[in-house]
Amino acid sequence: MMPLLPGATIGVLGGGQLGRMMALAARRMGYRVVVLDPSARCPTAPVADGVVVGALDDLAAAKHLAAQVDVITLDTEHVPADLLEALEPIAPVRPGAKVLRTIQDRLVQKQFLDALGLPQATWAPADDLEAALAKVGRPAILKVRRAGYDGKGQARVEPGVDPAAALATLRGEPAVAEALVRFAREVSVVLARGMGGEIRIYPIAENVHRRHVLHTTRAPAPMPATQRARAEGIAVTIAEALEHVGVLAVEMFELPDGQLLVNELAPRTRNSGHYTYGACATSQFEQHVRAVCGLPLGDPRALTGAVMVNLIGDLWRAGPPAWAAVLARPEARLHLYGKDAPAPGRKMGHVLLLDDDTDRALATAEQLIAQLEPT
Ligand code: AMP
């Protein structure tokens, strides 16, 4: 397979902030980018060479994009696998339909992880709710099988409450039940797998969520080398079993006894890998472009420690936040995604703090967020 060299055109399905940062990396390298998104005003549009407006399940629109590009990739896994399959005769799709089919349905994903013998929270299909809860216990978390993210499409079942009420909040969507995990922390492994099967792994990150949305990422996560090797081994096993091409993010729970449970897979760049854009020799966005174009992968090494803090729409309650405090800090990098409608819980941007002392950077992150809160 000949690599697609700069000058080639990359089609991106989904024009959110991940597509935007991928497009910026691709264009820096001399590629052209065409994006498919339901909105002509999506975050990727202003930095793309072309925009096809259409829903992510609109086959005619996707074929229109496919006809203009040399390779197709995505910024979300919520693109129907059947649609990807229909595009494959027109342009190569990386990652392919098989990867999406495994990942985009939580039930299939969990069966896949079980088949690999990888550890995850006790789970069961929620079709028979009583049987599922008998298996996973309470508290449990119900999660819709498809299209959930940032805690959307999730409901907790506490002991002593009617589980049917929790299930009803998911509006009849097929769901899985999972045991609530009392984790010590959440960590993620972001890696890239190239066309020839080579793998490059980024330093492991430690993530803190607030109200189900990622709040901070610290990298490298303080972690003994043996534990790091175990986490990396799990992520590599998954990437190879999927025959994935591109960036893959594997989110894990670390238990107090050190056990690692796989929580979630993303076959693309991810919020918990944003630190790589600024802190690593090759960002996850450039790495994804390299992988899907069949180029050699770049160096994933961290050049500095880093902490990322997400900027959520709530900070915009009284208008755009006052950025002076962020801009005044030499170690801070401000990223705004160009979204024109701040909404509570919506990811609007992030701040990256470059500092080898990541404890200090975490404290600075909290201080900056407090300063950005409307008074
Ligand atoms: P998810 O969309 O599955 O990644 O869930 C979002 C966040 O909810 C996770 O990063 C955890 O912080 C929390 N969460 C999800 N599943 C569980 C679980 N089984 N036990 C405890 N916390 C969970």
mmCIF file of C-alpha atoms and ligand atoms in Angstrom:
data_model
loop_
_atom_site.group_PDB
_atom_site.id
_atom_site.type_symbol
_atom_site.label_atom_id
_atom_site.label_comp_id
_atom_site.label_asym_id
_atom_site.label_seq_id
_atom_site.Cartn_x
_atom_site.Cartn_y
_atom_site.Cartn_z
ATOM 1 C CA MET A 1 0.000 0.000 0.000
ATOM 2 C CA MET A 2 1.413 3.361 -1.042
ATOM 3 C CA PRO A 3 1.253 5.992 1.693
ATOM 4 C CA LEU A 4 -0.974 8.998 1.063
ATOM 5 C CA LEU A 5 1.476 11.868 0.992
ATOM 6 C CA PRO A 6 0.859 15.543 1.762
ATOM 7 C CA GLY A 7 -1.354 16.999 -0.948
ATOM 8 C CA ALA A 8 -3.850 14.132 -0.548
ATOM 9 C CA THR A 9 -7.329 14.849 0.811
ATOM 10 C CA ILE A 10 -8.611 13.424 4.098
ATOM 11 C CA GLY A 11 -12.363 13.104 4.657
ATOM 12 C CA VAL A 12 -13.503 13.421 8.269
ATOM 13 C CA LEU A 13 -16.910 12.175 9.406
ATOM 14 C CA GLY A 14 -17.929 14.503 12.238
ATOM 15 C CA GLY A 15 -16.833 18.111 12.626
ATOM 16 C CA GLY A 16 -16.497 18.559 16.395
ATOM 17 C CA GLN A 17 -13.406 19.735 18.265
ATOM 18 C CA LEU A 18 -11.549 16.478 17.565
ATOM 19 C CA GLY A 19 -12.072 16.955 13.833
ATOM 20 C CA ARG A 20 -10.984 20.560 14.169
ATOM 21 C CA MET A 21 -7.685 19.742 15.868
ATOM 22 C CA MET A 22 -7.096 16.863 13.428
ATOM 23 C CA ALA A 23 -7.725 19.203 10.496
ATOM 24 C CA LEU A 24 -5.300 21.773 11.896
ATOM 25 C CA ALA A 25 -2.607 19.067 12.210
ATOM 26 C CA ALA A 26 -3.366 17.698 8.737
ATOM 27 C CA ARG A 27 -3.263 21.106 7.092
ATOM 28 C CA ARG A 28 0.014 21.986 8.793
ATOM 29 C CA MET A 29 1.431 18.884 7.095
ATOM 30 C CA GLY A 30 0.038 19.905 3.701
ATOM 31 C CA TYR A 31 -3.037 17.680 3.507
ATOM 32 C CA ARG A 32 -6.464 18.881 2.428
ATOM 33 C CA VAL A 33 -9.463 18.175 4.633
ATOM 34 C CA VAL A 34 -13.162 17.807 3.805
ATOM 35 C CA VAL A 35 -15.599 17.315 6.697
ATOM 36 C CA LEU A 36 -19.139 15.921 6.949
ATOM 37 C CA ASP A 37 -21.261 17.421 9.707
ATOM 38 C CA PRO A 38 -24.948 18.285 10.225
ATOM 39 C CA SER A 39 -23.945 21.911 10.801
ATOM 40 C CA ALA A 40 -22.124 24.216 8.373
ATOM 41 C CA ARG A 41 -20.986 26.087 11.508
ATOM 42 C CA CYS A 42 -19.389 23.065 13.222
ATOM 43 C CA PRO A 43 -15.978 23.597 14.914
ATOM 44 C CA THR A 44 -14.082 21.917 12.030
ATOM 45 C CA ALA A 45 -15.705 23.936 9.221
ATOM 46 C CA PRO A 46 -13.603 27.123 9.542
ATOM 47 C CA VAL A 47 -10.348 25.128 9.334
ATOM 48 C CA ALA A 48 -11.381 22.654 6.598
ATOM 49 C CA ASP A 49 -10.942 22.968 2.829
ATOM 50 C CA GLY A 50 -14.486 21.791 2.252
ATOM 51 C CA VAL A 51 -17.664 21.014 4.186
ATOM 52 C CA VAL A 52 -20.443 18.597 3.248
ATOM 53 C CA VAL A 53 -23.530 19.362 5.306
ATOM 54 C CA GLY A 54 -25.437 16.236 6.270
ATOM 55 C CA ALA A 55 -26.292 13.963 9.173
ATOM 56 C CA LEU A 56 -23.728 11.308 10.085
ATOM 57 C CA ASP A 57 -26.169 8.622 8.929
ATOM 58 C CA ASP A 58 -26.952 10.353 5.615
ATOM 59 C CA LEU A 59 -25.530 7.908 3.051
ATOM 60 C CA ALA A 60 -25.953 10.261 0.075
ATOM 61 C CA ALA A 61 -24.054 13.043 1.863
ATOM 62 C CA ALA A 62 -21.342 10.615 3.003
ATOM 63 C CA LYS A 63 -20.920 9.317 -0.569
ATOM 64 C CA HIS A 64 -20.649 12.911 -1.777
ATOM 65 C CA LEU A 65 -17.770 13.387 0.689
ATOM 66 C CA ALA A 66 -16.185 10.032 -0.225
ATOM 67 C CA ALA A 67 -16.014 10.993 -3.898
ATOM 68 C CA GLN A 68 -13.836 14.018 -3.026
ATOM 69 C CA VAL A 69 -11.256 12.370 -0.755
ATOM 70 C CA ASP A 70 -8.385 9.853 -0.729
ATOM 71 C CA VAL A 71 -9.104 8.375 2.728
ATOM 72 C CA ILE A 72 -11.956 8.626 5.206
ATOM 73 C CA THR A 73 -11.645 8.830 8.979
ATOM 74 C CA LEU A 74 -13.845 9.999 11.829
ATOM 75 C CA ASP A 75 -14.004 12.205 14.889
ATOM 76 C CA THR A 76 -16.822 10.191 16.510
ATOM 77 C CA GLU A 77 -17.724 6.511 16.730
ATOM 78 C CA HIS A 78 -21.406 7.356 16.308
ATOM 79 C CA VAL A 79 -21.350 6.804 12.556
ATOM 80 C CA PRO A 80 -23.309 3.710 11.475
ATOM 81 C CA ALA A 81 -20.923 0.841 10.661
ATOM 82 C CA ASP A 82 -23.133 -0.052 7.651
ATOM 83 C CA LEU A 83 -22.559 3.417 6.232
ATOM 84 C CA LEU A 84 -18.782 2.983 6.562
ATOM 85 C CA GLU A 85 -19.053 -0.331 4.767
ATOM 86 C CA ALA A 86 -20.946 1.338 1.939
ATOM 87 C CA LEU A 87 -18.147 3.915 1.584
ATOM 88 C CA GLU A 88 -15.303 1.379 1.478
ATOM 89 C CA PRO A 89 -15.584 0.765 -2.312
ATOM 90 C CA ILE A 90 -15.295 4.534 -2.911
ATOM 91 C CA ALA A 91 -12.393 5.396 -0.572
ATOM 92 C CA PRO A 92 -10.525 3.514 2.166
ATOM 93 C CA VAL A 93 -12.121 3.974 5.592
ATOM 94 C CA ARG A 94 -9.731 3.961 8.566
ATOM 95 C CA PRO A 95 -10.577 2.745 11.125
ATOM 96 C CA GLY A 96 -12.889 0.403 9.233
ATOM 97 C CA ALA A 97 -16.471 -0.748 9.712
ATOM 98 C CA LYS A 98 -15.369 -3.817 11.698
ATOM 99 C CA VAL A 99 -13.774 -1.673 14.410
ATOM 100 C CA LEU A 100 -16.834 0.571 14.655
ATOM 101 C CA ARG A 101 -19.207 -2.388 14.781
ATOM 102 C CA THR A 102 -17.288 -3.756 17.788
ATOM 103 C CA ILE A 103 -16.965 -0.482 19.656
ATOM 104 C CA GLN A 104 -20.153 1.487 19.041
ATOM 105 C CA ASP A 105 -22.447 -1.000 20.786
ATOM 106 C CA ARG A 106 -21.549 -1.371 24.472
ATOM 107 C CA LEU A 107 -22.890 -4.930 24.529
ATOM 108 C CA VAL A 108 -20.732 -6.034 21.577
ATOM 109 C CA GLN A 109 -17.756 -4.168 23.068
ATOM 110 C CA LYS A 110 -18.133 -5.977 26.382
ATOM 111 C CA GLN A 111 -18.458 -9.372 24.664
ATOM 112 C CA PHE A 112 -15.329 -8.577 22.665
ATOM 113 C CA LEU A 113 -13.373 -7.701 25.839
ATOM 114 C CA ASP A 114 -14.646 -10.858 27.571
ATOM 115 C CA ALA A 115 -13.571 -12.967 24.592
ATOM 116 C CA LEU A 116 -10.052 -11.501 24.925
ATOM 117 C CA GLY A 117 -10.057 -12.385 28.623
ATOM 118 C CA LEU A 118 -9.609 -8.720 29.588
ATOM 119 C CA PRO A 119 -10.882 -7.496 32.953
ATOM 120 C CA GLN A 120 -13.935 -5.225 33.149
ATOM 121 C CA ALA A 121 -16.710 -4.417 35.635
ATOM 122 C CA THR A 122 -19.255 -7.222 36.086
ATOM 123 C CA TRP A 123 -21.941 -6.619 33.474
ATOM 124 C CA ALA A 124 -25.107 -8.097 31.981
ATOM 125 C CA PRO A 125 -27.586 -7.155 29.247
ATOM 126 C CA ALA A 126 -30.401 -5.119 30.862
ATOM 127 C CA ASP A 127 -33.184 -6.750 28.803
ATOM 128 C CA ASP A 128 -34.042 -8.874 31.843
ATOM 129 C CA LEU A 129 -33.460 -6.226 34.484
ATOM 130 C CA GLU A 130 -34.014 -8.423 37.556
ATOM 131 C CA ALA A 131 -31.573 -11.064 36.284
ATOM 132 C CA ALA A 132 -29.047 -8.351 35.367
ATOM 133 C CA LEU A 133 -29.194 -6.763 38.815
ATOM 134 C CA ALA A 134 -28.948 -10.185 40.463
ATOM 135 C CA LYS A 135 -25.661 -10.612 38.591
ATOM 136 C CA VAL A 136 -24.088 -7.147 38.950
ATOM 137 C CA GLY A 137 -25.541 -6.190 42.366
ATOM 138 C CA ARG A 138 -26.426 -2.690 43.549
ATOM 139 C CA PRO A 139 -25.558 0.095 43.159
ATOM 140 C CA ALA A 140 -25.510 -0.581 39.441
ATOM 141 C CA ILE A 141 -25.203 1.678 36.416
ATOM 142 C CA LEU A 142 -27.463 1.222 33.410
ATOM 143 C CA LYS A 143 -25.928 2.453 30.157
ATOM 144 C CA VAL A 144 -27.612 2.635 26.767
ATOM 145 C CA ARG A 145 -25.897 0.342 24.282
ATOM 146 C CA ARG A 146 -25.525 3.003 21.599
ATOM 147 C CA ALA A 147 -24.750 6.711 21.324
ATOM 148 C CA GLY A 148 -24.078 7.412 24.997
ATOM 149 C CA TYR A 149 -21.256 9.747 25.993
ATOM 150 C CA ASP A 150 -20.217 11.924 28.943
ATOM 151 C CA GLY A 151 -22.680 10.072 31.183
ATOM 152 C CA LYS A 152 -25.588 10.746 28.805
ATOM 153 C CA GLY A 153 -27.789 7.683 28.504
ATOM 154 C CA GLN A 154 -26.761 6.434 31.951
ATOM 155 C CA ALA A 155 -28.829 5.838 35.081
ATOM 156 C CA ARG A 156 -27.795 4.641 38.518
ATOM 157 C CA VAL A 157 -29.778 1.996 40.381
ATOM 158 C CA GLU A 158 -29.322 2.446 44.143
ATOM 159 C CA PRO A 159 -30.198 -0.291 46.623
ATOM 160 C CA GLY A 160 -33.844 -0.150 47.706
ATOM 161 C CA VAL A 161 -35.152 1.894 44.772
ATOM 162 C CA ASP A 162 -37.337 0.737 41.892
ATOM 163 C CA PRO A 163 -34.953 -0.184 39.048
ATOM 164 C CA ALA A 164 -37.744 0.214 36.477
ATOM 165 C CA ALA A 165 -37.783 3.969 37.203
ATOM 166 C CA ALA A 166 -34.056 4.183 36.373
ATOM 167 C CA LEU A 167 -34.559 2.164 33.200
ATOM 168 C CA ALA A 168 -37.477 4.415 32.179
ATOM 169 C CA THR A 169 -35.129 7.439 32.099
ATOM 170 C CA LEU A 170 -33.330 5.679 29.211
ATOM 171 C CA ARG A 171 -36.559 5.877 27.176
ATOM 172 C CA GLY A 172 -36.730 2.230 26.158
ATOM 173 C CA GLU A 173 -33.241 2.220 24.592
ATOM 174 C CA PRO A 174 -31.522 -1.207 24.799
ATOM 175 C CA ALA A 175 -29.055 -1.028 27.689
ATOM 176 C CA VAL A 176 -26.461 -2.943 29.666
ATOM 177 C CA ALA A 177 -26.136 -3.044 33.458
ATOM 178 C CA GLU A 178 -22.746 -2.633 35.096
ATOM 179 C CA ALA A 179 -21.579 -2.964 38.696
ATOM 180 C CA LEU A 180 -20.630 0.370 40.234
ATOM 181 C CA VAL A 181 -16.859 0.299 40.573
ATOM 182 C CA ARG A 182 -15.205 1.824 43.645
ATOM 183 C CA PHE A 183 -12.067 2.805 41.787
ATOM 184 C CA ALA A 184 -9.011 4.508 43.235
ATOM 185 C CA ARG A 185 -8.586 6.490 40.018
ATOM 186 C CA GLU A 186 -9.256 6.468 36.281
ATOM 187 C CA VAL A 187 -6.396 6.174 33.813
ATOM 188 C CA SER A 188 -6.203 6.098 30.051
ATOM 189 C CA VAL A 189 -3.851 4.683 27.501
ATOM 190 C CA VAL A 190 -3.794 6.514 24.187
ATOM 191 C CA LEU A 191 -1.910 4.731 21.425
ATOM 192 C CA ALA A 192 -1.734 4.686 17.664
ATOM 193 C CA ARG A 193 -1.551 1.672 15.385
ATOM 194 C CA GLY A 194 -0.245 2.165 11.874
ATOM 195 C CA MET A 195 -1.143 0.445 8.599
ATOM 196 C CA GLY A 196 1.715 -2.039 9.015
ATOM 197 C CA GLY A 197 0.668 -2.916 12.565
ATOM 198 C CA GLU A 198 3.309 -0.854 14.370
ATOM 199 C CA ILE A 199 2.176 0.679 17.657
ATOM 200 C CA ARG A 200 3.265 3.829 19.503
ATOM 201 C CA ILE A 201 2.021 4.403 23.039
ATOM 202 C CA TYR A 202 1.651 7.782 24.747
ATOM 203 C CA PRO A 203 2.473 8.252 28.433
ATOM 204 C CA ILE A 204 -0.444 7.003 30.549
ATOM 205 C CA ALA A 205 -2.771 9.731 31.764
ATOM 206 C CA GLU A 206 -4.791 10.048 34.968
ATOM 207 C CA ASN A 207 -8.295 11.486 34.595
ATOM 208 C CA VAL A 208 -10.740 13.086 36.991
ATOM 209 C CA HIS A 209 -14.407 13.370 35.965
ATOM 210 C CA ARG A 210 -16.985 15.786 37.377
ATOM 211 C CA ARG A 211 -20.653 15.100 36.746
ATOM 212 C CA HIS A 212 -19.567 12.414 34.227
ATOM 213 C CA VAL A 213 -17.581 14.899 32.137
ATOM 214 C CA LEU A 214 -13.772 14.839 32.052
ATOM 215 C CA HIS A 215 -12.481 17.609 34.319
ATOM 216 C CA THR A 216 -8.694 17.197 34.433
ATOM 217 C CA THR A 217 -6.048 14.983 32.867
ATOM 218 C CA ARG A 218 -2.552 14.664 34.309
ATOM 219 C CA ALA A 219 0.252 13.109 32.305
ATOM 220 C CA PRO A 220 2.384 11.210 32.784
ATOM 221 C CA ALA A 221 0.291 9.569 35.539
ATOM 222 C CA PRO A 222 2.486 8.671 38.507
ATOM 223 C CA MET A 223 2.591 4.876 38.162
ATOM 224 C CA PRO A 224 5.080 2.065 38.869
ATOM 225 C CA ALA A 225 6.665 0.610 35.719
ATOM 226 C CA THR A 226 5.092 -2.848 36.214
ATOM 227 C CA GLN A 227 1.596 -1.351 36.450
ATOM 228 C CA ARG A 228 2.292 0.806 33.404
ATOM 229 C CA ALA A 229 3.332 -2.271 31.455
ATOM 230 C CA ARG A 230 0.079 -4.035 32.424
ATOM 231 C CA ALA A 231 -2.063 -1.102 31.325
ATOM 232 C CA GLU A 232 -0.145 -0.800 28.055
ATOM 233 C CA GLY A 233 -0.426 -4.552 27.482
ATOM 234 C CA ILE A 234 -4.225 -4.383 27.767
ATOM 235 C CA ALA A 235 -4.439 -1.504 25.288
ATOM 236 C CA VAL A 236 -2.095 -3.210 22.800
ATOM 237 C CA THR A 237 -4.108 -6.457 22.992
ATOM 238 C CA ILE A 238 -7.257 -4.485 22.108
ATOM 239 C CA ALA A 239 -5.654 -2.548 19.242
ATOM 240 C CA GLU A 240 -4.252 -5.722 17.705
ATOM 241 C CA ALA A 241 -7.455 -7.748 18.095
ATOM 242 C CA LEU A 242 -9.391 -4.958 16.373
ATOM 243 C CA GLU A 243 -6.721 -4.622 13.655
ATOM 244 C CA HIS A 244 -7.247 -0.964 14.359
ATOM 245 C CA VAL A 245 -5.682 1.793 12.254
ATOM 246 C CA GLY A 246 -5.426 5.226 13.875
ATOM 247 C CA VAL A 247 -5.471 6.479 17.431
ATOM 248 C CA LEU A 248 -7.203 4.312 20.021
ATOM 249 C CA ALA A 249 -7.995 5.447 23.565
ATOM 250 C CA VAL A 250 -8.603 2.880 26.290
ATOM 251 C CA GLU A 251 -10.117 4.159 29.524
ATOM 252 C CA MET A 252 -9.561 2.036 32.639
ATOM 253 C CA PHE A 253 -10.524 2.004 36.303
ATOM 254 C CA GLU A 254 -7.649 1.325 38.701
ATOM 255 C CA LEU A 255 -8.847 -0.375 41.884
ATOM 256 C CA PRO A 256 -7.285 0.197 45.320
ATOM 257 C CA ASP A 257 -5.511 -3.196 44.976
ATOM 258 C CA GLY A 258 -4.033 -2.167 41.613
ATOM 259 C CA GLN A 259 -6.384 -4.228 39.433
ATOM 260 C CA LEU A 260 -7.235 -2.561 36.117
ATOM 261 C CA LEU A 261 -10.726 -2.805 34.588
ATOM 262 C CA VAL A 262 -11.386 -1.617 31.034
ATOM 263 C CA ASN A 263 -14.243 0.923 31.035
ATOM 264 C CA GLU A 264 -14.455 2.345 27.558
ATOM 265 C CA LEU A 265 -12.816 2.281 24.132
ATOM 266 C CA ALA A 266 -12.662 5.117 21.625
ATOM 267 C CA PRO A 267 -11.384 4.332 18.103
ATOM 268 C CA ARG A 268 -10.178 7.897 17.574
ATOM 269 C CA THR A 269 -8.462 10.807 19.241
ATOM 270 C CA ARG A 270 -9.861 11.605 22.654
ATOM 271 C CA ASN A 271 -10.297 14.358 25.211
ATOM 272 C CA SER A 272 -7.981 12.504 27.604
ATOM 273 C CA GLY A 273 -5.273 12.694 24.915
ATOM 274 C CA HIS A 274 -5.458 16.473 24.414
ATOM 275 C CA TYR A 275 -2.350 16.879 26.541
ATOM 276 C CA THR A 276 -0.334 15.321 23.690
ATOM 277 C CA TYR A 277 -0.937 18.490 21.643
ATOM 278 C CA GLY A 278 1.646 20.664 23.365
ATOM 279 C CA ALA A 279 3.314 18.175 25.701
ATOM 280 C CA CYS A 280 4.405 15.389 23.313
ATOM 281 C CA ALA A 281 6.747 15.328 20.342
ATOM 282 C CA THR A 282 3.826 14.250 18.098
ATOM 283 C CA SER A 283 0.231 15.158 19.014
ATOM 284 C CA GLN A 284 -2.520 12.537 18.920
ATOM 285 C CA PHE A 285 -3.991 14.468 15.977
ATOM 286 C CA GLU A 286 -0.864 14.345 13.835
ATOM 287 C CA GLN A 287 -0.436 10.707 14.880
ATOM 288 C CA HIS A 288 -3.955 9.832 13.722
ATOM 289 C CA VAL A 289 -3.333 11.555 10.382
ATOM 290 C CA ARG A 290 -0.051 9.672 9.993
ATOM 291 C CA ALA A 291 -1.710 6.329 10.783
ATOM 292 C CA VAL A 292 -4.690 6.696 8.445
ATOM 293 C CA CYS A 293 -2.472 7.991 5.626
ATOM 294 C CA GLY A 294 -0.087 5.040 5.998
ATOM 295 C CA LEU A 295 2.887 7.178 7.059
ATOM 296 C CA PRO A 296 5.434 6.041 9.652
ATOM 297 C CA LEU A 297 4.166 6.948 13.123
ATOM 298 C CA GLY A 298 5.668 9.909 14.981
ATOM 299 C CA ASP A 299 7.453 10.016 18.328
ATOM 300 C CA PRO A 300 4.889 9.883 21.179
ATOM 301 C CA ARG A 301 7.402 10.917 23.855
ATOM 302 C CA ALA A 302 6.363 13.557 26.401
ATOM 303 C CA LEU A 303 8.679 16.565 26.310
ATOM 304 C CA THR A 304 7.207 17.897 29.566
ATOM 305 C CA GLY A 305 4.670 16.971 32.218
ATOM 306 C CA ALA A 306 1.207 18.412 31.643
ATOM 307 C CA VAL A 307 -2.218 18.972 33.120
ATOM 308 C CA MET A 308 -5.286 19.634 31.004
ATOM 309 C CA VAL A 309 -8.437 21.184 32.416
ATOM 310 C CA ASN A 310 -11.632 21.241 30.374
ATOM 311 C CA LEU A 311 -13.581 24.469 29.889
ATOM 312 C CA ILE A 312 -17.269 23.595 30.160
ATOM 313 C CA GLY A 313 -20.158 25.763 28.914
ATOM 314 C CA ASP A 314 -21.213 26.612 32.482
ATOM 315 C CA LEU A 315 -18.274 29.033 32.638
ATOM 316 C CA TRP A 316 -20.032 31.124 29.950
ATOM 317 C CA ARG A 317 -23.160 31.788 32.129
ATOM 318 C CA ALA A 318 -22.386 35.500 32.298
ATOM 319 C CA GLY A 319 -20.778 35.783 28.865
ATOM 320 C CA PRO A 320 -17.297 34.784 27.677
ATOM 321 C CA PRO A 321 -14.947 34.145 30.630
ATOM 322 C CA ALA A 322 -12.213 36.697 31.375
ATOM 323 C CA TRP A 323 -9.163 35.017 29.832
ATOM 324 C CA ALA A 324 -6.560 37.441 31.224
ATOM 325 C CA ALA A 325 -5.558 35.126 34.099
ATOM 326 C CA VAL A 326 -4.978 32.203 31.714
ATOM 327 C CA LEU A 327 -3.192 34.246 29.083
ATOM 328 C CA ALA A 328 -0.867 35.760 31.691
ATOM 329 C CA ARG A 329 0.603 32.365 32.644
ATOM 330 C CA PRO A 330 3.582 31.376 30.489
ATOM 331 C CA GLU A 331 2.984 27.648 31.022
ATOM 332 C CA ALA A 332 -0.684 27.822 29.941
ATOM 333 C CA ARG A 333 -1.993 27.081 26.435
ATOM 334 C CA LEU A 334 -5.587 28.142 25.761
ATOM 335 C CA HIS A 335 -7.598 26.029 23.298
ATOM 336 C CA LEU A 336 -11.085 27.212 22.289
ATOM 337 C CA TYR A 337 -13.128 25.133 19.880
ATOM 338 C CA GLY A 338 -15.074 27.924 18.188
ATOM 339 C CA LYS A 339 -18.497 26.744 19.397
ATOM 340 C CA ASP A 340 -21.005 29.560 19.256
ATOM 341 C CA ALA A 341 -23.587 28.130 21.668
ATOM 342 C CA PRO A 342 -22.216 27.550 25.166
ATOM 343 C CA ALA A 343 -24.509 25.153 27.034
ATOM 344 C CA PRO A 344 -24.125 23.674 30.517
ATOM 345 C CA GLY A 345 -21.976 20.538 30.317
ATOM 346 C CA ARG A 346 -20.801 21.326 26.759
ATOM 347 C CA LYS A 347 -17.066 21.149 26.102
ATOM 348 C CA MET A 348 -16.041 24.591 24.833
ATOM 349 C CA GLY A 349 -12.270 24.360 25.110
ATOM 350 C CA HIS A 350 -9.452 23.431 27.431
ATOM 351 C CA VAL A 351 -6.355 24.848 29.055
ATOM 352 C CA LEU A 352 -3.111 22.898 28.946
ATOM 353 C CA LEU A 353 -0.541 23.613 31.627
ATOM 354 C CA LEU A 354 2.991 22.551 30.730
ATOM 355 C CA ASP A 355 4.860 21.791 33.942
ATOM 356 C CA ASP A 356 7.005 18.849 34.994
ATOM 357 C CA ASP A 357 5.607 19.300 38.508
ATOM 358 C CA THR A 358 2.113 17.960 37.741
ATOM 359 C CA ASP A 359 0.938 18.353 41.373
ATOM 360 C CA ARG A 360 1.644 22.059 41.059
ATOM 361 C CA ALA A 361 -0.053 22.147 37.647
ATOM 362 C CA LEU A 362 -3.184 20.473 39.082
ATOM 363 C CA ALA A 363 -3.342 23.151 41.792
ATOM 364 C CA THR A 364 -2.876 25.865 39.163
ATOM 365 C CA ALA A 365 -5.668 24.333 37.055
ATOM 366 C CA GLU A 366 -8.141 24.570 39.956
ATOM 367 C CA GLN A 367 -7.026 28.120 40.694
ATOM 368 C CA LEU A 368 -7.539 29.145 37.045
ATOM 369 C CA ILE A 369 -10.980 27.523 36.851
ATOM 370 C CA ALA A 370 -11.997 29.403 40.011
ATOM 371 C CA GLN A 371 -10.805 32.655 38.416
ATOM 372 C CA LEU A 372 -12.805 31.946 35.248
ATOM 373 C CA GLU A 373 -16.055 31.316 37.187
ATOM 374 C CA PRO A 374 -18.451 34.245 36.702
ATOM 375 C CA THR A 375 -18.726 36.311 39.859
HETATM 376 P P1 AMP B 1 -18.537 6.253 30.430
HETATM 377 O O1 AMP B 1 -19.420 7.082 29.552
HETATM 378 O O2 AMP B 1 -18.917 4.819 30.498
HETATM 379 O O3 AMP B 1 -17.065 6.453 30.184
HETATM 380 O O4 AMP B 1 -18.765 6.866 31.898
HETATM 381 C C1 AMP B 1 -18.364 8.190 32.206
HETATM 382 C C2 AMP B 1 -17.805 8.226 33.607
HETATM 383 O O5 AMP B 1 -18.787 7.738 34.539
HETATM 384 C C3 AMP B 1 -16.597 7.324 33.809
HETATM 385 O O6 AMP B 1 -15.419 7.903 33.354
HETATM 386 C C4 AMP B 1 -16.650 7.138 35.329
HETATM 387 O O7 AMP B 1 -16.174 8.283 35.996
HETATM 388 C C5 AMP B 1 -18.140 6.994 35.574
HETATM 389 N N1 AMP B 1 -18.508 5.561 35.486
HETATM 390 C C6 AMP B 1 -18.899 4.909 34.370
HETATM 391 N N2 AMP B 1 -19.115 3.593 34.624
HETATM 392 C C7 AMP B 1 -18.851 3.403 35.930
HETATM 393 C C8 AMP B 1 -18.885 2.262 36.800
HETATM 394 N N3 AMP B 1 -19.251 1.048 36.380
HETATM 395 N N4 AMP B 1 -18.533 2.464 38.095
HETATM 396 C C9 AMP B 1 -18.173 3.690 38.553
HETATM 397 N N5 AMP B 1 -18.138 4.800 37.784
HETATM 398 C C10 AMP B 1 -18.467 4.675 36.492
#
